[in-house]
Amino acid sequence: MAEPPKVRVKTRLPTRPFPPNVERKPIRTERLIIRPFTEDDLDGIYALRTQPEVMYFTAVGRIDPSKDETRTSYLARYLPPNDIRTYHNVLCLASTGEIIGTGGMPKVDLIFGWPEIAYMLKREYWGQGYATEFLRAFTEHWWTLPRSEVEIEVAADSVNGSEEVPEMLSAMADEENPGSKHVLEKAGFQEFTRWIEPDTREGVIDDITLVGFVLKSPDRKD
Ligand SMILES: CC(C)(COP(=O)(O)OP(=O)(O)OC[C@H]1O[C@@H](n2cnc3c(N)ncnc32)[C@H](O)[C@@H]1OP(=O)(O)O)[C@@H](O)C(=O)NCCC(=O)NCCS
């Protein structure tokens, strides 16, 4: 992954470590329950991560090769003791409890320095507004987390050159994923950069164009 030029800024971010899963209350929307991962979610997460159309838009571009791999390489990242490193969630249908996706802040290594949002939904639930419903509720919740003053390195293009900047959330999308870009824009994210790099997906030899987005915190005045 190409590293964008960075600048050091003073800002505010949710206090680290994040609260452990047991202390996080589910977020309820009209149709969704957005909640922390549990060990019992393995089958539901495996069903999601073995859909090729869904996994095509991840960095590896392929389905998880086995349930054991889903458990050790994916689910374990979001269960204790690792839960406090990120703020990721399972998306369930409120009506049935079915796991239909994941969404939140899944990464420890951040490409733009700002916390990075990601989401994925099972193929049969695309195009029904679920990602938009998730993203609006999750970002609203994000701004309510307890905050600390921090000094961090962020993508230079995401800020205006001041030493002290209001905080942001970031996201990254494949230029050829119009659904994802549209969801971000509907939730108020704005494109701030794009670049071309070798595609990391298995079996793909072309370059990929990636688009960086940021969402300004509601406190931001400029
Ligand atoms: C991207 C993804 C999360 C979108 O979820 P979703 O629930 O279908 O999204 P929504 O229904 O809330 O909104 C999709 C919007 O994009 C639009 N859209 C979808 N495909 C589009 C296309 N090919 N061209 C233009 N717009 C498109 C839809 O019309 C909708 O906009 P509208 O509400 O104004 O009509 C889902 O497709 C997915 O999980 N994809 C695989 C994983 C992935 O790409 N994750 C994101 C990585 S950055």
PDB file of C-alpha atoms and ligand atoms in Angstrom:
ATOM      1  CA  MET A   1       0.000   0.000   0.000  1.00  0.00           C
ATOM      2  CA  ALA A   2       1.485   3.368  -1.044  1.00  0.00           C
ATOM      3  CA  GLU A   3       1.945   5.682   1.941  1.00  0.00           C
ATOM      4  CA  PRO A   4       0.583   9.199   1.285  1.00  0.00           C
ATOM      5  CA  PRO A   5       2.758  12.146   2.455  1.00  0.00           C
ATOM      6  CA  LYS A   6       2.002  12.869   6.117  1.00  0.00           C
ATOM      7  CA  VAL A   7       2.036  15.908   8.420  1.00  0.00           C
ATOM      8  CA  ARG A   8       2.033  15.995  12.211  1.00  0.00           C
ATOM      9  CA  VAL A   9      -1.080  17.569  13.743  1.00  0.00           C
ATOM     10  CA  LYS A  10      -2.695  18.128  17.127  1.00  0.00           C
ATOM     11  CA  THR A  11      -6.286  16.933  17.244  1.00  0.00           C
ATOM     12  CA  ARG A  12      -8.755  14.890  19.284  1.00  0.00           C
ATOM     13  CA  LEU A  13      -9.606  11.205  18.835  1.00  0.00           C
ATOM     14  CA  PRO A  14     -11.581   8.559  20.711  1.00  0.00           C
ATOM     15  CA  THR A  15      -9.556   7.549  23.757  1.00  0.00           C
ATOM     16  CA  ARG A  16      -7.431   4.402  23.327  1.00  0.00           C
ATOM     17  CA  PRO A  17      -7.667   1.644  24.222  1.00  0.00           C
ATOM     18  CA  PHE A  18     -11.292   1.380  23.068  1.00  0.00           C
ATOM     19  CA  PRO A  19     -13.815  -0.063  25.550  1.00  0.00           C
ATOM     20  CA  PRO A  20     -13.802  -3.893  25.515  1.00  0.00           C
ATOM     21  CA  ASN A  21     -16.649  -5.655  23.698  1.00  0.00           C
ATOM     22  CA  VAL A  22     -18.463  -6.432  26.951  1.00  0.00           C
ATOM     23  CA  GLU A  23     -18.807  -2.723  27.715  1.00  0.00           C
ATOM     24  CA  ARG A  24     -20.114  -1.714  24.277  1.00  0.00           C
ATOM     25  CA  LYS A  25     -23.849  -1.300  23.911  1.00  0.00           C
ATOM     26  CA  PRO A  26     -25.405  -2.360  20.584  1.00  0.00           C
ATOM     27  CA  ILE A  27     -26.422   0.478  18.280  1.00  0.00           C
ATOM     28  CA  ARG A  28     -30.020   0.082  17.146  1.00  0.00           C
ATOM     29  CA  THR A  29     -31.323   1.507  13.865  1.00  0.00           C
ATOM     30  CA  GLU A  30     -34.677   1.010  12.183  1.00  0.00           C
ATOM     31  CA  ARG A  31     -33.653  -2.340  10.634  1.00  0.00           C
ATOM     32  CA  LEU A  32     -30.230  -3.154  12.110  1.00  0.00           C
ATOM     33  CA  ILE A  33     -28.483  -4.131  15.301  1.00  0.00           C
ATOM     34  CA  ILE A  34     -24.841  -3.043  15.157  1.00  0.00           C
ATOM     35  CA  ARG A  35     -23.022  -4.935  17.887  1.00  0.00           C
ATOM     36  CA  PRO A  36     -19.571  -6.257  18.932  1.00  0.00           C
ATOM     37  CA  PHE A  37     -18.326  -9.666  17.693  1.00  0.00           C
ATOM     38  CA  THR A  38     -18.741 -12.848  19.754  1.00  0.00           C
ATOM     39  CA  GLU A  39     -17.220 -16.326  19.338  1.00  0.00           C
ATOM     40  CA  ASP A  40     -20.662 -17.594  18.322  1.00  0.00           C
ATOM     41  CA  ASP A  41     -20.557 -15.423  15.202  1.00  0.00           C
ATOM     42  CA  LEU A  42     -18.090 -17.700  13.392  1.00  0.00           C
ATOM     43  CA  ASP A  43     -20.651 -19.441  11.144  1.00  0.00           C
ATOM     44  CA  GLY A  44     -22.359 -16.167  10.176  1.00  0.00           C
ATOM     45  CA  ILE A  45     -19.082 -14.388   9.473  1.00  0.00           C
ATOM     46  CA  TYR A  46     -17.795 -17.366   7.484  1.00  0.00           C
ATOM     47  CA  ALA A  47     -20.975 -17.285   5.356  1.00  0.00           C
ATOM     48  CA  LEU A  48     -20.277 -13.589   4.590  1.00  0.00           C
ATOM     49  CA  ARG A  49     -16.561 -14.047   3.933  1.00  0.00           C
ATOM     50  CA  THR A  50     -17.110 -16.936   1.507  1.00  0.00           C
ATOM     51  CA  GLN A  51     -19.160 -14.854  -0.924  1.00  0.00           C
ATOM     52  CA  PRO A  52     -16.806 -14.061  -3.842  1.00  0.00           C
ATOM     53  CA  GLU A  53     -18.684 -10.877  -4.926  1.00  0.00           C
ATOM     54  CA  VAL A  54     -18.262  -9.471  -1.406  1.00  0.00           C
ATOM     55  CA  MET A  55     -14.634 -10.483  -0.897  1.00  0.00           C
ATOM     56  CA  TYR A  56     -13.608  -9.154  -4.329  1.00  0.00           C
ATOM     57  CA  PHE A  57     -13.610  -5.654  -2.792  1.00  0.00           C
ATOM     58  CA  THR A  58     -11.130  -6.555  -0.028  1.00  0.00           C
ATOM     59  CA  ALA A  59      -7.335  -6.202  -0.286  1.00  0.00           C
ATOM     60  CA  VAL A  60      -6.824  -9.965  -0.869  1.00  0.00           C
ATOM     61  CA  GLY A  61      -9.780 -10.189  -3.245  1.00  0.00           C
ATOM     62  CA  ARG A  62     -10.612 -13.802  -2.419  1.00  0.00           C
ATOM     63  CA  ILE A  63     -12.866 -15.731  -0.071  1.00  0.00           C
ATOM     64  CA  ASP A  64     -11.539 -17.103   3.216  1.00  0.00           C
ATOM     65  CA  PRO A  65     -10.101 -20.558   2.405  1.00  0.00           C
ATOM     66  CA  SER A  66     -11.510 -22.283   5.522  1.00  0.00           C
ATOM     67  CA  LYS A  67     -13.587 -21.658   8.627  1.00  0.00           C
ATOM     68  CA  ASP A  68     -10.462 -22.106  10.691  1.00  0.00           C
ATOM     69  CA  GLU A  69      -8.786 -19.273   8.785  1.00  0.00           C
ATOM     70  CA  THR A  70     -11.851 -17.042   9.393  1.00  0.00           C
ATOM     71  CA  ARG A  71     -11.553 -17.799  13.093  1.00  0.00           C
ATOM     72  CA  THR A  72      -7.802 -17.231  13.472  1.00  0.00           C
ATOM     73  CA  SER A  73      -7.074 -14.522  10.875  1.00  0.00           C
ATOM     74  CA  TYR A  74     -10.303 -12.518  11.125  1.00  0.00           C
ATOM     75  CA  LEU A  75     -12.616 -13.158  14.079  1.00  0.00           C
ATOM     76  CA  ALA A  76      -9.791 -13.314  16.646  1.00  0.00           C
ATOM     77  CA  ARG A  77      -8.826  -9.731  15.800  1.00  0.00           C
ATOM     78  CA  TYR A  78     -12.152  -8.515  17.175  1.00  0.00           C
ATOM     79  CA  LEU A  79     -12.448 -10.732  20.250  1.00  0.00           C
ATOM     80  CA  PRO A  80     -10.725 -10.264  23.628  1.00  0.00           C
ATOM     81  CA  PRO A  81      -7.898  -9.520  24.213  1.00  0.00           C
ATOM     82  CA  ASN A  82      -7.697  -7.790  20.806  1.00  0.00           C
ATOM     83  CA  ASP A  83     -11.140  -6.113  20.938  1.00  0.00           C
ATOM     84  CA  ILE A  84      -9.740  -2.933  22.532  1.00  0.00           C
ATOM     85  CA  ARG A  85      -7.455  -2.238  19.535  1.00  0.00           C
ATOM     86  CA  THR A  86     -10.257  -1.508  17.040  1.00  0.00           C
ATOM     87  CA  TYR A  87     -13.971  -0.644  16.964  1.00  0.00           C
ATOM     88  CA  HIS A  88     -15.490  -3.137  14.564  1.00  0.00           C
ATOM     89  CA  ASN A  89     -18.999  -4.624  14.541  1.00  0.00           C
ATOM     90  CA  VAL A  90     -21.324  -7.294  13.281  1.00  0.00           C
ATOM     91  CA  LEU A  91     -24.411  -6.019  11.421  1.00  0.00           C
ATOM     92  CA  CYS A  92     -27.528  -8.072  12.184  1.00  0.00           C
ATOM     93  CA  LEU A  93     -31.073  -7.808  10.946  1.00  0.00           C
ATOM     94  CA  ALA A  94     -33.113  -6.576  13.893  1.00  0.00           C
ATOM     95  CA  SER A  95     -36.075  -8.690  12.735  1.00  0.00           C
ATOM     96  CA  THR A  96     -34.318 -12.089  12.731  1.00  0.00           C
ATOM     97  CA  GLY A  97     -30.842 -11.618  14.217  1.00  0.00           C
ATOM     98  CA  GLU A  98     -29.247 -12.868  10.975  1.00  0.00           C
ATOM     99  CA  ILE A  99     -25.696 -11.616  10.421  1.00  0.00           C
ATOM    100  CA  ILE A 100     -25.810  -9.687   7.144  1.00  0.00           C
ATOM    101  CA  GLY A 101     -22.489  -7.855   7.306  1.00  0.00           C
ATOM    102  CA  THR A 102     -19.706  -6.192   9.224  1.00  0.00           C
ATOM    103  CA  GLY A 103     -18.864  -2.538   9.685  1.00  0.00           C
ATOM    104  CA  GLY A 104     -16.897  -0.137  11.812  1.00  0.00           C
ATOM    105  CA  MET A 105     -13.251   0.694  12.396  1.00  0.00           C
ATOM    106  CA  PRO A 106     -11.445  -2.594  11.742  1.00  0.00           C
ATOM    107  CA  LYS A 107      -7.825  -1.532  11.254  1.00  0.00           C
ATOM    108  CA  VAL A 108      -4.839  -0.918  13.472  1.00  0.00           C
ATOM    109  CA  ASP A 109      -2.513   0.258  10.649  1.00  0.00           C
ATOM    110  CA  LEU A 110      -4.110   3.381   9.217  1.00  0.00           C
ATOM    111  CA  ILE A 111      -3.263   4.526   5.717  1.00  0.00           C
ATOM    112  CA  PHE A 112      -4.316   8.178   6.238  1.00  0.00           C
ATOM    113  CA  GLY A 113      -3.552   8.360   9.971  1.00  0.00           C
ATOM    114  CA  TRP A 114      -7.231   9.029  10.703  1.00  0.00           C
ATOM    115  CA  PRO A 115      -9.460   6.195  11.975  1.00  0.00           C
ATOM    116  CA  GLU A 116     -10.683   4.321   8.896  1.00  0.00           C
ATOM    117  CA  ILE A 117     -14.228   3.043   8.356  1.00  0.00           C
ATOM    118  CA  ALA A 118     -14.998  -0.131   6.392  1.00  0.00           C
ATOM    119  CA  TYR A 119     -18.098  -2.250   5.810  1.00  0.00           C
ATOM    120  CA  MET A 120     -19.337  -5.209   3.806  1.00  0.00           C
ATOM    121  CA  LEU A 121     -22.740  -6.762   3.303  1.00  0.00           C
ATOM    122  CA  LYS A 122     -23.906 -10.156   2.090  1.00  0.00           C
ATOM    123  CA  ARG A 123     -24.688 -10.066  -1.633  1.00  0.00           C
ATOM    124  CA  GLU A 124     -28.413 -10.720  -1.205  1.00  0.00           C
ATOM    125  CA  TYR A 125     -28.755  -7.573   0.947  1.00  0.00           C
ATOM    126  CA  TRP A 126     -27.094  -5.100  -1.428  1.00  0.00           C
ATOM    127  CA  GLY A 127     -29.129  -2.240  -2.861  1.00  0.00           C
ATOM    128  CA  GLN A 128     -31.604  -1.984   0.036  1.00  0.00           C
ATOM    129  CA  GLY A 129     -30.018   0.925   1.896  1.00  0.00           C
ATOM    130  CA  TYR A 130     -28.437  -1.150   4.681  1.00  0.00           C
ATOM    131  CA  ALA A 131     -24.893   0.231   4.241  1.00  0.00           C
ATOM    132  CA  THR A 132     -26.237   3.785   4.334  1.00  0.00           C
ATOM    133  CA  GLU A 133     -28.302   3.006   7.432  1.00  0.00           C
ATOM    134  CA  PHE A 134     -25.236   1.485   9.117  1.00  0.00           C
ATOM    135  CA  LEU A 135     -22.856   4.289   8.195  1.00  0.00           C
ATOM    136  CA  ARG A 136     -25.109   7.106   9.341  1.00  0.00           C
ATOM    137  CA  ALA A 137     -25.742   5.428  12.709  1.00  0.00           C
ATOM    138  CA  PHE A 138     -22.143   4.378  13.227  1.00  0.00           C
ATOM    139  CA  THR A 139     -20.640   7.792  12.481  1.00  0.00           C
ATOM    140  CA  GLU A 140     -23.168   9.480  14.767  1.00  0.00           C
ATOM    141  CA  HIS A 141     -22.189   7.040  17.536  1.00  0.00           C
ATOM    142  CA  TRP A 142     -18.459   7.516  16.840  1.00  0.00           C
ATOM    143  CA  TRP A 143     -18.631  11.224  17.686  1.00  0.00           C
ATOM    144  CA  THR A 144     -20.077  10.391  21.120  1.00  0.00           C
ATOM    145  CA  LEU A 145     -17.118   8.227  22.279  1.00  0.00           C
ATOM    146  CA  PRO A 146     -14.915   9.708  25.040  1.00  0.00           C
ATOM    147  CA  ARG A 147     -12.076  11.755  23.570  1.00  0.00           C
ATOM    148  CA  SER A 148      -8.412  12.547  24.236  1.00  0.00           C
ATOM    149  CA  GLU A 149      -6.057  15.210  22.880  1.00  0.00           C
ATOM    150  CA  VAL A 150      -3.495  13.537  20.582  1.00  0.00           C
ATOM    151  CA  GLU A 151      -0.606  14.382  18.284  1.00  0.00           C
ATOM    152  CA  ILE A 152      -0.627  12.159  15.195  1.00  0.00           C
ATOM    153  CA  GLU A 153       0.622  11.946  11.607  1.00  0.00           C
ATOM    154  CA  VAL A 154      -2.160  12.272   9.029  1.00  0.00           C
ATOM    155  CA  ALA A 155      -2.351  12.461   5.226  1.00  0.00           C
ATOM    156  CA  ALA A 156      -1.195  15.973   4.322  1.00  0.00           C
ATOM    157  CA  ASP A 157      -3.961  16.358   1.724  1.00  0.00           C
ATOM    158  CA  SER A 158      -6.656  15.753   4.337  1.00  0.00           C
ATOM    159  CA  VAL A 159      -5.843  18.912   6.338  1.00  0.00           C
ATOM    160  CA  ASN A 160      -5.394  22.582   5.572  1.00  0.00           C
ATOM    161  CA  GLY A 161      -1.825  23.060   6.807  1.00  0.00           C
ATOM    162  CA  SER A 162      -2.710  24.170  10.363  1.00  0.00           C
ATOM    163  CA  GLU A 163      -0.870  22.585  13.251  1.00  0.00           C
ATOM    164  CA  GLU A 164      -4.115  22.080  15.194  1.00  0.00           C
ATOM    165  CA  VAL A 165      -7.015  20.483  13.299  1.00  0.00           C
ATOM    166  CA  PRO A 166     -10.509  19.210  14.123  1.00  0.00           C
ATOM    167  CA  GLU A 167     -10.686  15.443  13.912  1.00  0.00           C
ATOM    168  CA  MET A 168     -11.849  13.339  10.994  1.00  0.00           C
ATOM    169  CA  LEU A 169     -12.889   9.857  10.009  1.00  0.00           C
ATOM    170  CA  SER A 170     -11.499   8.369   6.800  1.00  0.00           C
ATOM    171  CA  ALA A 171     -12.443   5.671   4.307  1.00  0.00           C
ATOM    172  CA  MET A 172     -10.999   4.198   1.161  1.00  0.00           C
ATOM    173  CA  ALA A 173     -12.839   2.831  -1.875  1.00  0.00           C
ATOM    174  CA  ASP A 174     -11.949   1.206  -5.172  1.00  0.00           C
ATOM    175  CA  GLU A 175     -12.682   3.711  -7.937  1.00  0.00           C
ATOM    176  CA  GLU A 176     -14.617   0.871  -9.596  1.00  0.00           C
ATOM    177  CA  ASN A 177     -16.942   0.378  -6.614  1.00  0.00           C
ATOM    178  CA  PRO A 178     -19.600   3.057  -7.258  1.00  0.00           C
ATOM    179  CA  GLY A 179     -21.954   1.621  -4.629  1.00  0.00           C
ATOM    180  CA  SER A 180     -19.384   2.072  -1.864  1.00  0.00           C
ATOM    181  CA  LYS A 181     -18.376   5.570  -2.991  1.00  0.00           C
ATOM    182  CA  HIS A 182     -22.023   6.590  -3.117  1.00  0.00           C
ATOM    183  CA  VAL A 183     -22.710   5.266   0.381  1.00  0.00           C
ATOM    184  CA  LEU A 184     -19.786   7.333   1.713  1.00  0.00           C
ATOM    185  CA  GLU A 185     -20.966  10.472  -0.062  1.00  0.00           C
ATOM    186  CA  LYS A 186     -24.511  10.044   1.244  1.00  0.00           C
ATOM    187  CA  ALA A 187     -23.108   9.892   4.789  1.00  0.00           C
ATOM    188  CA  GLY A 188     -21.231  13.175   4.222  1.00  0.00           C
ATOM    189  CA  PHE A 189     -17.738  11.853   3.369  1.00  0.00           C
ATOM    190  CA  GLN A 190     -15.820  13.853   0.774  1.00  0.00           C
ATOM    191  CA  GLU A 191     -13.153  12.645  -1.623  1.00  0.00           C
ATOM    192  CA  PHE A 192      -9.773  14.246  -0.821  1.00  0.00           C
ATOM    193  CA  THR A 193      -7.292  12.118  -2.767  1.00  0.00           C
ATOM    194  CA  ARG A 194      -6.952   9.371  -5.338  1.00  0.00           C
ATOM    195  CA  TRP A 195      -3.981   7.379  -6.557  1.00  0.00           C
ATOM    196  CA  ILE A 196      -3.029   4.390  -8.688  1.00  0.00           C
ATOM    197  CA  GLU A 197      -1.049   1.425  -7.369  1.00  0.00           C
ATOM    198  CA  PRO A 198      -0.517  -2.279  -8.151  1.00  0.00           C
ATOM    199  CA  ASP A 199      -3.656  -4.296  -7.326  1.00  0.00           C
ATOM    200  CA  THR A 200      -2.993  -6.616  -4.355  1.00  0.00           C
ATOM    201  CA  ARG A 201      -5.919  -8.928  -5.124  1.00  0.00           C
ATOM    202  CA  GLU A 202      -4.986 -12.513  -5.890  1.00  0.00           C
ATOM    203  CA  GLY A 203      -4.994 -13.212  -9.619  1.00  0.00           C
ATOM    204  CA  VAL A 204      -5.368  -9.528 -10.624  1.00  0.00           C
ATOM    205  CA  ILE A 205      -2.334  -8.102 -12.445  1.00  0.00           C
ATOM    206  CA  ASP A 206      -3.708  -4.645 -13.315  1.00  0.00           C
ATOM    207  CA  ASP A 207      -3.251  -1.436 -11.361  1.00  0.00           C
ATOM    208  CA  ILE A 208      -6.056  -0.224  -9.116  1.00  0.00           C
ATOM    209  CA  THR A 209      -7.289   3.345  -8.574  1.00  0.00           C
ATOM    210  CA  LEU A 210      -8.064   3.980  -4.919  1.00  0.00           C
ATOM    211  CA  VAL A 211     -10.055   6.936  -3.620  1.00  0.00           C
ATOM    212  CA  GLY A 212      -9.570   8.442  -0.143  1.00  0.00           C
ATOM    213  CA  PHE A 213     -12.476  10.064   1.703  1.00  0.00           C
ATOM    214  CA  VAL A 214     -12.763  12.021   4.931  1.00  0.00           C
ATOM    215  CA  LEU A 215     -15.693  13.004   7.103  1.00  0.00           C
ATOM    216  CA  LYS A 216     -15.193  16.099   9.208  1.00  0.00           C
ATOM    217  CA  SER A 217     -16.311  15.928  12.815  1.00  0.00           C
ATOM    218  CA  PRO A 218     -19.543  17.875  13.409  1.00  0.00           C
ATOM    219  CA  ASP A 219     -17.565  20.387  15.560  1.00  0.00           C
ATOM    220  CA  ARG A 220     -15.509  21.461  12.590  1.00  0.00           C
ATOM    221  CA  LYS A 221     -16.126  25.101  11.653  1.00  0.00           C
ATOM    222  CA  ASP A 222     -14.128  25.563   8.389  1.00  0.00           C
TER     223      ASP A 222
HETATM  224  C1  LIG B   1     -20.637  -1.406  -0.988  1.00  0.00           C
HETATM  225  C2  LIG B   1     -21.781  -2.034  -0.225  1.00  0.00           C
HETATM  226  C3  LIG B   1     -21.443  -2.060   1.248  1.00  0.00           C
HETATM  227  C4  LIG B   1     -23.031  -1.179  -0.466  1.00  0.00           C
HETATM  228  O1  LIG B   1     -24.068  -1.651   0.383  1.00  0.00           O
HETATM  229  P1  LIG B   1     -25.595  -1.373   0.079  1.00  0.00           P
HETATM  230  O2  LIG B   1     -26.365  -1.716   1.295  1.00  0.00           O
HETATM  231  O3  LIG B   1     -25.970  -2.015  -1.195  1.00  0.00           O
HETATM  232  O4  LIG B   1     -25.602   0.204  -0.105  1.00  0.00           O
HETATM  233  P2  LIG B   1     -26.888   1.143  -0.062  1.00  0.00           P
HETATM  234  O5  LIG B   1     -28.075   0.373  -0.589  1.00  0.00           O
HETATM  235  O6  LIG B   1     -27.019   1.742   1.299  1.00  0.00           O
HETATM  236  O7  LIG B   1     -26.487   2.304  -1.049  1.00  0.00           O
HETATM  237  C5  LIG B   1     -25.883   2.010  -2.274  1.00  0.00           C
HETATM  238  C6  LIG B   1     -26.014   3.259  -3.116  1.00  0.00           C
HETATM  239  O8  LIG B   1     -25.110   3.179  -4.190  1.00  0.00           O
HETATM  240  C7  LIG B   1     -25.849   3.166  -5.395  1.00  0.00           C
HETATM  241  N1  LIG B   1     -25.185   2.233  -6.294  1.00  0.00           N
HETATM  242  C8  LIG B   1     -25.035   0.913  -6.126  1.00  0.00           C
HETATM  243  N2  LIG B   1     -24.386   0.394  -7.182  1.00  0.00           N
HETATM  244  C9  LIG B   1     -24.130   1.430  -8.011  1.00  0.00           C
HETATM  245  C10 LIG B   1     -23.514   1.545  -9.277  1.00  0.00           C
HETATM  246  N3  LIG B   1     -23.001   0.467  -9.887  1.00  0.00           N
HETATM  247  N4  LIG B   1     -23.406   2.770  -9.826  1.00  0.00           N
HETATM  248  C11 LIG B   1     -23.903   3.855  -9.208  1.00  0.00           C
HETATM  249  N5  LIG B   1     -24.508   3.815  -7.991  1.00  0.00           N
HETATM  250  C12 LIG B   1     -24.621   2.609  -7.426  1.00  0.00           C
HETATM  251  C13 LIG B   1     -27.235   2.709  -5.042  1.00  0.00           C
HETATM  252  O9  LIG B   1     -28.185   3.172  -5.980  1.00  0.00           O
HETATM  253  C14 LIG B   1     -27.407   3.385  -3.681  1.00  0.00           C
HETATM  254  O10 LIG B   1     -27.690   4.748  -3.819  1.00  0.00           O
HETATM  255  P3  LIG B   1     -29.186   5.351  -3.589  1.00  0.00           P
HETATM  256  O11 LIG B   1     -29.611   4.951  -2.213  1.00  0.00           O
HETATM  257  O12 LIG B   1     -28.983   6.834  -3.731  1.00  0.00           O
HETATM  258  O13 LIG B   1     -30.019   4.735  -4.644  1.00  0.00           O
HETATM  259  C15 LIG B   1     -22.079  -3.480  -0.692  1.00  0.00           C
HETATM  260  O14 LIG B   1     -22.272  -3.445  -2.068  1.00  0.00           O
HETATM  261  C16 LIG B   1     -20.943  -4.447  -0.352  1.00  0.00           C
HETATM  262  O15 LIG B   1     -20.896  -5.016   0.714  1.00  0.00           O
HETATM  263  N6  LIG B   1     -20.015  -4.649  -1.316  1.00  0.00           N
HETATM  264  C17 LIG B   1     -18.900  -5.563  -1.115  1.00  0.00           C
HETATM  265  C18 LIG B   1     -17.906  -5.077  -0.088  1.00  0.00           C
HETATM  266  C19 LIG B   1     -17.486  -3.645  -0.311  1.00  0.00           C
HETATM  267  O16 LIG B   1     -17.403  -3.190  -1.433  1.00  0.00           O
HETATM  268  N7  LIG B   1     -17.213  -2.950   0.780  1.00  0.00           N
HETATM  269  C20 LIG B   1     -16.784  -1.587   0.718  1.00  0.00           C
HETATM  270  C21 LIG B   1     -15.304  -1.536   0.569  1.00  0.00           C
HETATM  271  S1  LIG B   1     -14.776   0.169   0.494  1.00  0.00           S
END
